[in-house]
XYZ file of N, CA and C in Angstrom:
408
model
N 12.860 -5.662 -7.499
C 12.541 -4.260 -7.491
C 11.835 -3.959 -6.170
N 12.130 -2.955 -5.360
C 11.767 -2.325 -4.291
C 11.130 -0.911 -3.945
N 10.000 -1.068 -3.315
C 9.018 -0.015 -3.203
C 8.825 -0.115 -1.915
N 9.099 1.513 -1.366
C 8.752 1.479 0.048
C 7.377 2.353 -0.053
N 5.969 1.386 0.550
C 4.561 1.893 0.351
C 4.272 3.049 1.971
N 3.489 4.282 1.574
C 3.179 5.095 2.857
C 1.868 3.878 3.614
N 1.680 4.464 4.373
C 0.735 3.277 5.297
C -0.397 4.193 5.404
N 0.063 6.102 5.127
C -1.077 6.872 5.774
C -0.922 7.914 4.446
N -1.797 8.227 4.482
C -1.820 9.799 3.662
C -2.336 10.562 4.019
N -2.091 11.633 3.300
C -2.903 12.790 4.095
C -3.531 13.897 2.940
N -5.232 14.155 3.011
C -5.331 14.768 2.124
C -6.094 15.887 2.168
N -5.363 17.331 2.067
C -5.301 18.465 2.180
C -7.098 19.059 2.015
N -7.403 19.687 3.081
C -8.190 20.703 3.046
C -8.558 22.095 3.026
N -9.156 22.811 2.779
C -9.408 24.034 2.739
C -8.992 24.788 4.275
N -10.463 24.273 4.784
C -10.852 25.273 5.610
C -10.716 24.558 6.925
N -10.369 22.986 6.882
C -9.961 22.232 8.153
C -8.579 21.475 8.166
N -8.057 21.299 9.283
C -6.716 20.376 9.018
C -6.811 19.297 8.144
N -5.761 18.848 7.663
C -5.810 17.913 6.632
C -6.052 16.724 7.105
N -6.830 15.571 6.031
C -7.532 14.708 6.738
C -6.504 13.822 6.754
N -5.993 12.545 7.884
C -5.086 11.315 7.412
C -6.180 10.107 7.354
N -5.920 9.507 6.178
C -6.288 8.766 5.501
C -5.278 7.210 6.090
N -5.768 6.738 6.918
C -4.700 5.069 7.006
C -5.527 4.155 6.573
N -4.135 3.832 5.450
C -4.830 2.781 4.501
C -5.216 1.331 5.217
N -5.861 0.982 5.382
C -6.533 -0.101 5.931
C -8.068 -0.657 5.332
N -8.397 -1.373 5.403
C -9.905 -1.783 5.429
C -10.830 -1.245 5.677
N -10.734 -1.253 7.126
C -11.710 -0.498 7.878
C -11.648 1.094 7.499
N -10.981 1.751 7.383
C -11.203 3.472 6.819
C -11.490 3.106 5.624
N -10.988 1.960 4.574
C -11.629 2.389 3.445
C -12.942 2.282 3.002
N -13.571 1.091 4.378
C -14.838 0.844 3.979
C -15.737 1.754 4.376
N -15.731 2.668 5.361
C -16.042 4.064 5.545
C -16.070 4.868 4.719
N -14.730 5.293 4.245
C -14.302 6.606 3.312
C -15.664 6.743 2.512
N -15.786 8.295 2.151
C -16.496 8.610 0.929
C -15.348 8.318 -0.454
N -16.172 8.435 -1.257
C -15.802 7.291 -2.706
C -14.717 8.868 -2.661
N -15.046 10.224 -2.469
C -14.447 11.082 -3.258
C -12.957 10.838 -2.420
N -12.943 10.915 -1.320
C -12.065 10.981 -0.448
C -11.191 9.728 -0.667
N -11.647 8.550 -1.079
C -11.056 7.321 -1.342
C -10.244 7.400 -2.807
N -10.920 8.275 -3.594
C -10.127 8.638 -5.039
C -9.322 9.389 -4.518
N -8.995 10.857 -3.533
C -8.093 11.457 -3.300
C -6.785 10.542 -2.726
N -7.115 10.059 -1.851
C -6.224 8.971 -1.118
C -5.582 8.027 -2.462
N -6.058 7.538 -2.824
C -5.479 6.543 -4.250
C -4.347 7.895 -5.203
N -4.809 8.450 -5.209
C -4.175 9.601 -6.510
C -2.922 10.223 -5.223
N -3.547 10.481 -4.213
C -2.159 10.831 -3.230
C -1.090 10.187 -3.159
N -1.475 8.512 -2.794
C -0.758 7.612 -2.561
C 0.126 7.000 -3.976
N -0.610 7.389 -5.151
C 0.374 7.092 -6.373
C 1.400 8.186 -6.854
N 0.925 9.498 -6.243
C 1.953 10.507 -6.477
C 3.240 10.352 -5.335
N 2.858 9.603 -4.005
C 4.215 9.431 -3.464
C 4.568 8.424 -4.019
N 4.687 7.735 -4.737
C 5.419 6.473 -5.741
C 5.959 6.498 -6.938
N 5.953 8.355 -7.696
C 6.282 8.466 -8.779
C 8.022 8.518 -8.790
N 8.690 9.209 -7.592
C 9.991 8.709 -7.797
C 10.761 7.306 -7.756
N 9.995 6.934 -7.024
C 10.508 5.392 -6.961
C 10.038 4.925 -8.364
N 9.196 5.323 -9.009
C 9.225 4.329 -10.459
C 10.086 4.970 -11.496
N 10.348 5.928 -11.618
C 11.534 6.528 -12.434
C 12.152 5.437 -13.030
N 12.244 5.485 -14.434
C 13.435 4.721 -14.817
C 12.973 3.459 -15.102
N 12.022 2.470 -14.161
C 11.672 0.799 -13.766
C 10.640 0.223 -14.771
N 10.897 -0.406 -15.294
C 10.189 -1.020 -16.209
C 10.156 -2.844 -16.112
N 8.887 -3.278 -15.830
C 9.012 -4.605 -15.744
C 9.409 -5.328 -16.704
N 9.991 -6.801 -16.736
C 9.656 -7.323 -18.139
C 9.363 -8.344 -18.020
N 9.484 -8.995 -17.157
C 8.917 -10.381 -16.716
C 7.588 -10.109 -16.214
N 7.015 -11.346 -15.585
C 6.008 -11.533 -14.932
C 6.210 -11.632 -13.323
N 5.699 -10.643 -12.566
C 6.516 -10.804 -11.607
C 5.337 -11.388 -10.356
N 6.019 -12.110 -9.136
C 5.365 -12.158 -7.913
C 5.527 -10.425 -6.862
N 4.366 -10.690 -6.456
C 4.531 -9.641 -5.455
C 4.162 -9.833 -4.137
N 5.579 -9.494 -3.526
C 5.698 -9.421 -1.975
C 5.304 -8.431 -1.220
N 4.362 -7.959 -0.230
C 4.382 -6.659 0.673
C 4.773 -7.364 1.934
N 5.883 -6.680 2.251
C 5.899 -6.789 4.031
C 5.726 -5.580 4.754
N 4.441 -5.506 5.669
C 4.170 -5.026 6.533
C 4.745 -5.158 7.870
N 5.461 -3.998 7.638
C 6.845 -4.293 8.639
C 6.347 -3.330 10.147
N 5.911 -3.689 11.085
C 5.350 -3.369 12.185
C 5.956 -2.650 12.859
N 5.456 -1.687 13.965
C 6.610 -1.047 15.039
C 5.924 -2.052 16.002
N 7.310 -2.497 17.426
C 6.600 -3.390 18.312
C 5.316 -2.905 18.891
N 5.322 -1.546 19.014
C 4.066 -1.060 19.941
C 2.975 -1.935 19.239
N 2.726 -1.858 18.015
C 1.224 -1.634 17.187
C 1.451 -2.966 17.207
N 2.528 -3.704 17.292
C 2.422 -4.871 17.176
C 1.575 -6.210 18.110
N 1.585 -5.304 19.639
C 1.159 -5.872 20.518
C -0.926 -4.988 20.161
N -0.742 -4.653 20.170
C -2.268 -3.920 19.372
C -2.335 -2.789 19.064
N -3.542 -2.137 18.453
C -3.428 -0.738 18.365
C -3.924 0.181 19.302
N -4.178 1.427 19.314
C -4.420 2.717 20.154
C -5.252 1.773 21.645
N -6.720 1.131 20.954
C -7.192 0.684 22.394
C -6.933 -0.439 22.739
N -5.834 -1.353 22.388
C -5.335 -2.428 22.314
C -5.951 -3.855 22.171
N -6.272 -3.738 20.629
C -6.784 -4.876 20.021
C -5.851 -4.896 18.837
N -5.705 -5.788 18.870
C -4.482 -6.700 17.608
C -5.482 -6.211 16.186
N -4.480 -6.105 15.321
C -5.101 -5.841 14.032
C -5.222 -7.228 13.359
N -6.133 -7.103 12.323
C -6.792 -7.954 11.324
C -5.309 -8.274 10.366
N -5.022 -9.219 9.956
C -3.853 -9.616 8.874
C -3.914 -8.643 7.433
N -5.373 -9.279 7.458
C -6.461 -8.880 5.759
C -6.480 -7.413 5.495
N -6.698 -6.218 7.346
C -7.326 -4.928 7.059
C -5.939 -4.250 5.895
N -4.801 -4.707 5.633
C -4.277 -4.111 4.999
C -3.808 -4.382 3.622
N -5.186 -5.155 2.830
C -5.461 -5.897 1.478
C -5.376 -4.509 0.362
N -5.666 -3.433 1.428
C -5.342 -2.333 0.395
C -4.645 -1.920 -0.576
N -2.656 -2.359 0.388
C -2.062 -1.679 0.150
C -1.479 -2.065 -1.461
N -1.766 -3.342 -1.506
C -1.330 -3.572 -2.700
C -2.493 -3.111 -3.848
N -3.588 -3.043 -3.860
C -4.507 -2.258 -4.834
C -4.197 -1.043 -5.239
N -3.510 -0.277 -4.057
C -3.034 1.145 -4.337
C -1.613 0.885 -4.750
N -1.079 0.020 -4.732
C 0.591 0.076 -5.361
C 0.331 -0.270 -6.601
N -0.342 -1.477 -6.313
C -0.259 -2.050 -8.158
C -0.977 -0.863 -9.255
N -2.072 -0.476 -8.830
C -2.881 0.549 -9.880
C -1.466 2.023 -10.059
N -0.823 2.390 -8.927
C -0.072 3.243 -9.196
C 1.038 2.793 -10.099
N 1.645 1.408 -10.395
C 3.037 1.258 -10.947
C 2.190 0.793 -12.326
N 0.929 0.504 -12.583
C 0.965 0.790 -14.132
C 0.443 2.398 -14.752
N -0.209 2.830 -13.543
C -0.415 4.377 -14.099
C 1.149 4.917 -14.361
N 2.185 4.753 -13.600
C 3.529 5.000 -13.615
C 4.002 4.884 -14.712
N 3.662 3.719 -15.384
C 4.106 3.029 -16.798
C 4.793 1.827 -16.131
N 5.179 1.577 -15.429
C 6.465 0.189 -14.546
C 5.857 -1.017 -15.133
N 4.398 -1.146 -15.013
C 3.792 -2.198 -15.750
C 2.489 -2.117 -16.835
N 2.409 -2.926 -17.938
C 1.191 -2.579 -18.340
C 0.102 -2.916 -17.948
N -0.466 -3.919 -17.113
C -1.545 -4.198 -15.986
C -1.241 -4.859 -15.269
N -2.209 -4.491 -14.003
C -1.958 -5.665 -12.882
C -2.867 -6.469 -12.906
N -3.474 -7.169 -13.634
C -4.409 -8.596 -13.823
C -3.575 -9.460 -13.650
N -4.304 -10.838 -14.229
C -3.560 -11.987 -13.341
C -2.625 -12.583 -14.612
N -2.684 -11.841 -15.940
C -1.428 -12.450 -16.775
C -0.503 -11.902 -16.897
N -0.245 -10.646 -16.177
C 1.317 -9.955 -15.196
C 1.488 -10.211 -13.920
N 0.713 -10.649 -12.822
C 0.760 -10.697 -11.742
C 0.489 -12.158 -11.040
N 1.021 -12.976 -10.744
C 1.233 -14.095 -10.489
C 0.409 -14.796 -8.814
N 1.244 -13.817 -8.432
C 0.628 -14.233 -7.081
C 0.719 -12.824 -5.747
N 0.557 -12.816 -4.759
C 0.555 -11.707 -3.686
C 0.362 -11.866 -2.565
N 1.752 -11.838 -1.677
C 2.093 -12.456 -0.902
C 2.202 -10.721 0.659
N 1.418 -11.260 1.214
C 1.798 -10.133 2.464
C 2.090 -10.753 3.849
N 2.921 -10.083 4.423
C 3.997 -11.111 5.262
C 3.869 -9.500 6.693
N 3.594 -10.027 8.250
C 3.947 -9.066 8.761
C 5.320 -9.299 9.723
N 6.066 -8.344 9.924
C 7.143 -8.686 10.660
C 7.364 -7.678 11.759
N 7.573 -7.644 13.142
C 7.728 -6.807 13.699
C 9.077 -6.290 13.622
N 9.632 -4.734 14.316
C 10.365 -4.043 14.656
C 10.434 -3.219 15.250
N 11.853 -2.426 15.716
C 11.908 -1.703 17.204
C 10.973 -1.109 17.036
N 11.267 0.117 16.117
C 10.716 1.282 15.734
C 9.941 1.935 13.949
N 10.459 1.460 13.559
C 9.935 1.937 12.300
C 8.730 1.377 11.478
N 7.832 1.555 11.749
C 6.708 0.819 11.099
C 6.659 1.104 9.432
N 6.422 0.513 8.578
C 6.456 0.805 7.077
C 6.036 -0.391 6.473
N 5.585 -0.403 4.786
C 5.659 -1.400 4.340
C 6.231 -1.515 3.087
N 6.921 -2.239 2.509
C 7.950 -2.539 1.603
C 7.117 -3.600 0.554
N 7.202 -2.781 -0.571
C 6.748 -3.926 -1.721
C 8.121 -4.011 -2.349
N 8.145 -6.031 -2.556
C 9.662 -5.830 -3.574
C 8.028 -6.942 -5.122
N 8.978 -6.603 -6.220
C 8.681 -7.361 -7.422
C 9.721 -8.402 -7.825
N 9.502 -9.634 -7.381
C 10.053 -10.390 -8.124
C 9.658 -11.300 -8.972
N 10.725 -11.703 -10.248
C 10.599 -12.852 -10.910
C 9.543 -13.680 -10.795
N 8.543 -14.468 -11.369
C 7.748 -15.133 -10.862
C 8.600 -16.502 -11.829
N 9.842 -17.656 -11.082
C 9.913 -19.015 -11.950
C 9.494 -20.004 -11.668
């Protein structure tokens, strides 16, 4: 099963441009708690079509690949290489969204096996891809 995860969100304000939220470590260890609940509830509402329909039944492993654009790959904005770990997020915000979804009934460790994040570069498209598989 395949889930393509946002890397950024963005969450709407009043009276100023909307804030982007990149999921990482470092912003989350910043964020205010309220702003960190908006971001979580954002980031599970872009995941409600992809769960349509998906229902686990096994026990599955989970893969994220953090699939890089070359730029960011060589570092970011002031060019320092990113942390492996800063993006331990993304799976906290996938997994809590695919049992709010219904896809699973929890993500503890007697549905969830193991969690595997892998980065890979490319030309252009930076993204990250959760698949669920089988855990045999």
């Amino acid at each position: 099963m395949k889930f393509i995860l946002p890397l950024e969100v963005y969450i709407p304000r009043k009276t100023k441009a909307d804030q982007c939220v990149r999921l990482n470590k470092n912003v989350e260890r910043n964020l205010h708690y309220t702003s960190y609940n908006e971001a979580k509830i954002i980031f599970s509402d872009l995941l409600v079509k992809q769960c349509k329909g998906k229902v686990i039944t096994e026990f599955p492993q989970v893969a994220i690949f953090h699939i890089y654009a070359k730029k960011s790959a060589k570092g970011n904005a002031k060019g320092r290489l990113v942390d492996v770990d800063n993006y331990s997020i993304l799976p906290k915000f996938a997994l809590d969204a695919l049992v709010k979804h219904g896809v699973m009934p929890d993500d503890n460790f007697n549905y969830i096996s193991q969690v595997t994040i892998r980065f890979i570069k490319h030309d252009v498209n930076a993204r990250a891809e959760m698949f669920l598989m089988p855990d045999h």
